XYZ file of C-alpha atoms in Angstrom:
329
model
C 12.558 4.511 28.502
C 14.549 5.174 24.998
C 14.038 3.499 21.600
C 15.424 4.048 18.012
C 13.563 5.619 15.131
C 14.305 6.379 11.616
C 14.358 9.886 10.753
C 13.920 10.949 6.910
C 16.039 13.846 6.969
C 16.475 15.026 3.430
C 15.508 13.261 -0.278
C 17.059 9.901 -0.493
C 18.578 10.368 3.239
C 17.536 8.552 6.398
C 19.000 8.502 9.629
C 18.550 6.337 13.117
C 18.653 8.315 16.174
C 16.950 8.038 19.460
C 13.530 8.856 20.650
C 11.830 9.207 24.278
C 9.440 6.865 24.821
C 6.160 8.179 27.401
C 5.673 5.485 30.425
C 2.932 3.553 29.279
C -0.862 4.344 30.996
C -3.341 1.921 31.922
C -5.010 2.185 28.478
C -1.497 1.757 26.568
C 0.306 -1.082 25.378
C 4.682 -0.818 24.946
C 5.083 -3.051 21.710
C 8.775 -4.375 20.835
C 8.922 -4.324 17.111
C 9.853 -7.569 15.312
C 9.423 -6.181 11.357
C 8.192 -3.041 10.007
C 7.230 -2.648 6.468
C 8.361 -0.294 3.515
C 6.102 1.040 0.967
C 6.965 1.405 -2.254
C 4.170 4.091 -2.720
C 3.814 7.122 -0.155
C 6.642 6.165 1.476
C 8.926 5.600 -1.464
C 7.544 9.602 -2.163
C 8.476 10.653 1.053
C 11.985 9.207 0.940
C 12.319 10.712 -2.570
C 11.020 13.956 -1.364
C 8.637 13.988 -3.643
C 5.669 15.131 -1.823
C 4.795 18.959 -0.710
C 6.660 19.247 2.366
C 3.586 21.302 3.594
C 1.214 18.338 3.364
C -0.020 16.965 6.510
C 1.627 13.416 7.161
C -1.806 11.354 7.891
C -4.230 13.317 9.791
C -5.883 9.685 10.274
C -3.579 7.865 12.194
C -2.117 9.419 15.628
C 1.150 8.069 15.376
C 1.945 10.001 12.433
C 1.441 13.764 12.974
C 3.387 16.799 11.487
C 4.075 17.478 7.650
C 6.560 16.166 5.433
C 8.985 18.838 6.430
C 12.328 17.447 6.771
C 13.239 15.779 9.596
C 10.056 13.883 10.047
C 9.158 9.992 10.880
C 7.288 7.685 8.693
C 6.363 4.477 7.915
C 3.260 2.666 8.718
C 3.400 -0.677 9.360
C 4.944 -2.424 12.514
C 4.481 -5.588 13.896
C 5.608 -6.564 17.054
C 5.358 -8.071 20.600
C 3.631 -6.579 23.569
C 5.823 -5.916 26.354
C 3.593 -3.835 28.757
C 0.258 -5.089 28.022
C -3.430 -3.686 28.992
C -7.055 -5.386 29.816
C -7.397 -5.150 26.280
C -4.449 -6.789 25.142
C -2.489 -9.027 27.130
C 1.187 -9.068 27.507
C 2.953 -11.423 24.730
C 0.449 -10.894 22.272
C 1.511 -10.388 18.725
C -0.231 -7.263 17.536
C 0.198 -4.629 14.344
C 0.180 -1.010 14.583
C 0.304 1.917 12.344
C 3.497 3.457 13.250
C 6.631 4.650 11.881
C 9.774 2.808 11.789
C 10.796 2.183 15.689
C 12.375 -0.798 17.740
C 9.720 0.061 20.811
C 6.787 2.387 20.852
C 4.068 3.071 22.908
C 0.200 3.332 21.700
C -3.129 3.377 22.883
C -4.176 -0.425 23.048
C -7.233 0.384 21.044
C -4.810 1.181 18.046
C -3.348 -2.224 17.678
C -4.790 -5.238 15.868
C -4.181 -8.401 17.607
C -2.755 -11.184 14.844
C -2.969 -14.552 17.012
C -0.939 -16.945 14.717
C -0.594 -15.019 11.755
C 3.030 -14.732 10.695
C 5.065 -11.774 11.566
C 6.303 -10.813 8.619
C 3.461 -11.639 6.102
C 1.605 -9.113 8.766
C 3.609 -6.238 7.943
C 1.258 -6.529 4.754
C -1.655 -5.539 6.191
C -1.952 -1.770 5.304
C -1.300 -3.066 1.740
C -4.057 -5.828 1.833
C -6.193 -3.009 3.015
C -6.011 -0.667 0.357
C -6.011 -3.446 -2.296
C -9.411 -4.392 -0.706
C -10.820 -0.392 -0.811
C -9.667 -0.688 -4.229
C -11.701 -3.537 -5.262
C -14.800 -2.156 -3.772
C -14.250 1.126 -5.692
C -13.908 -0.827 -8.696
C -17.996 -1.697 -8.105
C -19.594 -4.641 -9.628
C -16.979 -6.522 -12.145
C -18.334 -10.488 -12.466
C -17.366 -11.275 -16.343
C -16.072 -8.149 -17.052
C -12.824 -7.160 -18.367
C -10.220 -5.044 -15.807
C -6.905 -3.590 -16.604
C -4.705 -3.301 -13.955
C -1.425 -1.191 -14.523
C 1.396 -2.293 -12.335
C 1.881 -5.264 -9.856
C 3.910 -3.968 -7.047
C 2.183 -5.220 -3.742
C -0.888 -3.250 -3.901
C -1.147 -3.454 -8.268
C -1.201 -7.212 -7.657
C -3.214 -7.724 -4.356
C -5.856 -5.437 -6.635
C -5.785 -7.648 -9.170
C -6.073 -10.771 -7.050
C -9.058 -9.415 -5.269
C -10.515 -8.677 -8.575
C -10.040 -11.934 -9.853
C -12.155 -13.498 -6.615
C -14.820 -10.989 -7.390
C -15.195 -12.723 -10.952
C -13.216 -10.252 -13.416
C -11.476 -11.511 -16.319
C -8.389 -9.792 -15.009
C -5.118 -8.606 -17.051
C -2.069 -6.964 -15.503
C 0.454 -5.239 -16.900
C 4.218 -4.999 -15.794
C 7.322 -4.380 -17.159
C 9.527 -6.556 -14.270
C 9.845 -10.116 -15.302
C 9.708 -10.976 -11.482
C 6.645 -9.238 -10.906
C 4.672 -10.842 -13.678
C 5.932 -14.484 -12.131
C 4.731 -13.518 -8.625
C 1.317 -13.153 -10.384
C 0.680 -16.686 -11.125
C -0.058 -17.806 -7.459
C -2.771 -15.182 -7.001
C -3.981 -16.287 -10.627
C -3.581 -13.048 -12.370
C -2.294 -13.586 -15.793
C 0.315 -10.796 -16.400
C 1.864 -9.166 -20.080
C 4.417 -6.795 -20.905
C 3.184 -3.356 -20.968
C 4.289 -3.569 -25.091
C 2.104 -6.513 -25.269
C -1.372 -5.061 -23.521
C -2.906 -3.173 -26.022
C -3.214 -6.696 -28.495
C -4.254 -8.526 -25.548
C -6.983 -6.395 -24.610
C -8.219 -5.773 -27.957
C -8.348 -10.052 -28.303
C -10.025 -10.176 -24.967
C -12.649 -7.885 -25.834
C -13.012 -8.304 -29.637
C -11.719 -4.584 -29.856
C -14.509 -2.995 -27.344
C -11.878 -2.156 -24.743
C -11.723 -2.966 -21.074
C -14.830 -1.568 -18.963
C -12.224 -0.624 -16.099
C -8.485 0.255 -15.785
C -6.735 0.430 -12.204
C -3.669 2.365 -12.359
C -1.498 1.326 -9.552
C 2.066 1.517 -11.354
C 2.963 5.244 -9.588
C 3.770 5.846 -13.316
C 1.657 8.898 -14.710
C 2.492 7.630 -18.397
C 0.827 4.203 -17.407
C -2.540 6.378 -16.645
C -2.237 8.531 -20.182
C -1.655 5.325 -22.343
C -3.891 3.516 -20.410
C -6.416 5.742 -21.535
C -6.461 4.191 -24.712
C -7.843 0.500 -23.564
C -10.994 1.449 -22.201
C -14.246 0.412 -23.698
C -17.178 3.677 -24.322
C -18.011 4.728 -21.015
C -15.024 2.628 -19.228
C -13.139 4.169 -16.220
C -9.670 4.370 -15.112
C -9.586 3.903 -11.264
C -6.151 5.731 -9.962
C -4.594 3.738 -6.745
C -1.310 5.729 -7.580
C -0.262 8.947 -5.614
C 2.124 10.635 -7.929
C 3.644 13.106 -5.596
C 4.360 16.453 -7.102
C 5.038 14.537 -10.553
C 2.828 16.263 -13.063
C 0.735 14.169 -14.727
C -0.211 15.052 -18.918
C -2.991 13.180 -19.983
C -4.734 13.136 -23.687
C -8.079 14.277 -22.623
C -9.057 14.429 -26.953
C -9.665 11.630 -28.623
C -10.446 8.040 -26.864
C -11.302 10.317 -23.629
C -13.875 12.734 -25.264
C -15.392 10.447 -27.437
C -15.842 7.483 -25.301
C -17.465 9.735 -22.645
C -14.369 8.290 -20.509
C -14.122 8.677 -16.583
C -11.274 8.700 -14.247
C -11.409 8.359 -10.222
C -9.306 8.463 -7.375
C -9.184 5.786 -4.912
C -7.513 6.088 -1.653
C -7.880 4.243 1.705
C -7.485 6.652 4.544
C -11.424 7.218 3.827
C -14.465 5.467 3.245
C -16.641 7.156 0.113
C -19.924 8.069 0.755
C -21.825 5.849 -1.086
C -20.285 3.230 0.978
C -20.551 4.512 4.062
C -23.893 2.761 5.190
C -22.450 -0.753 5.442
C -18.575 -0.272 5.251
C -16.327 1.202 7.961
C -12.906 1.549 8.473
C -13.235 -1.232 11.531
C -15.251 -3.668 9.077
C -12.878 -3.156 5.928
C -9.885 -3.548 8.502
C -11.614 -6.947 9.973
C -11.716 -7.976 6.294
C -7.706 -7.143 5.651
C -7.021 -8.824 8.774
C -8.906 -12.113 7.587
C -7.328 -11.794 4.088
C -3.284 -12.250 5.777
C -4.656 -15.938 6.146
C -6.213 -16.486 3.111
C -4.136 -15.267 0.145
C -0.640 -16.406 -0.425
C 1.271 -13.339 0.777
C 4.275 -15.168 2.059
C 5.916 -15.483 -1.707
C 5.583 -11.416 -1.792
C 7.869 -11.201 1.301
C 11.032 -10.752 -0.635
C 13.443 -9.017 1.479
C 14.049 -8.523 5.289
C 16.995 -6.317 6.292
C 18.284 -5.938 9.400
C 17.057 -2.658 11.227
C 20.985 -1.483 11.269
C 20.927 -1.754 7.508
C 17.619 0.765 7.032
C 19.655 2.653 4.422
C 20.531 -0.198 2.534
C 16.938 -1.393 2.404
C 15.508 2.265 1.280
C 18.168 1.946 -1.262
C 17.053 -1.252 -2.564
C 13.331 -0.606 -2.616
C 14.204 2.770 -4.494
C 16.066 1.357 -7.500
C 14.078 -1.530 -7.740
C 16.208 -4.262 -6.952
C 16.203 -7.505 -8.663
C 13.616 -9.807 -7.280
C 12.285 -7.244 -4.607
C 8.773 -7.657 -4.476
C 7.928 -6.050 -0.310
C 10.897 -4.949 1.902
C 10.947 -5.113 5.542
C 12.947 -4.047 8.353
C 13.469 -6.920 10.747
C 14.509 -5.787 14.535
């Protein structure tokens, strides 16, 4: 059997090429893709060539082998219908799989998540919901605390929404007006970056925020955000900056206020959470959130698979109104 897959072939360049599919075994499923989501985080870095080419693509996902050396396949959000089922997954089921952009694929049945009545296009957001869920847990107890979220891409917006649900007094910062507007259904107040310092000062009577979640992908947002933190405050970095240099002001506020900078990442479970939290439990929780959060409002752009190059260009340039893009098959 043959399929068509997207290959990243150079900075800003993708191609659609045929790939040979294995015959599904007794414990495998064959899936025909309906949609695959495009990440504006790691995937955009890969598209731009801003990741070390010797770095493994993702050792935790079986379908993502090799390195970021061109050509390579990428993507990790496929939703489709099962064409060849197994004992565990029935033919016709709508499923999610962490798999590169491809119109048909074969994976072990244990690697798919059955979606039931969840909308297929909404389900492409599952990895981003899971990432936001881990970020919200890494934030620690936030009830009643002022938390700043820098960047309202999908991960930043969903993280802010989950922190609001946890009782935080969230204030988000985002330069794009349509992203600030998209935060309203999630009960997340948002301001332009130029207004952030004054708003935080007013909310905290000048003390500063306990937590900054940096989700913009812009190193400058982390550098300027340190000044927003209270004494012994923490900057939790969701962004992966790739090979971009990050210059931080580690005098002034950082030194005298005893500030901390921590990374959060979804591929692993932090050591202090492993006794009560696992990838499987986190993924189940993210699956439930697909039906609890108003996610359909974020699915702003869907491009035909044949127009994949146009889709990646739109994400890269930040097309007006675009929040989340996906390919339709």
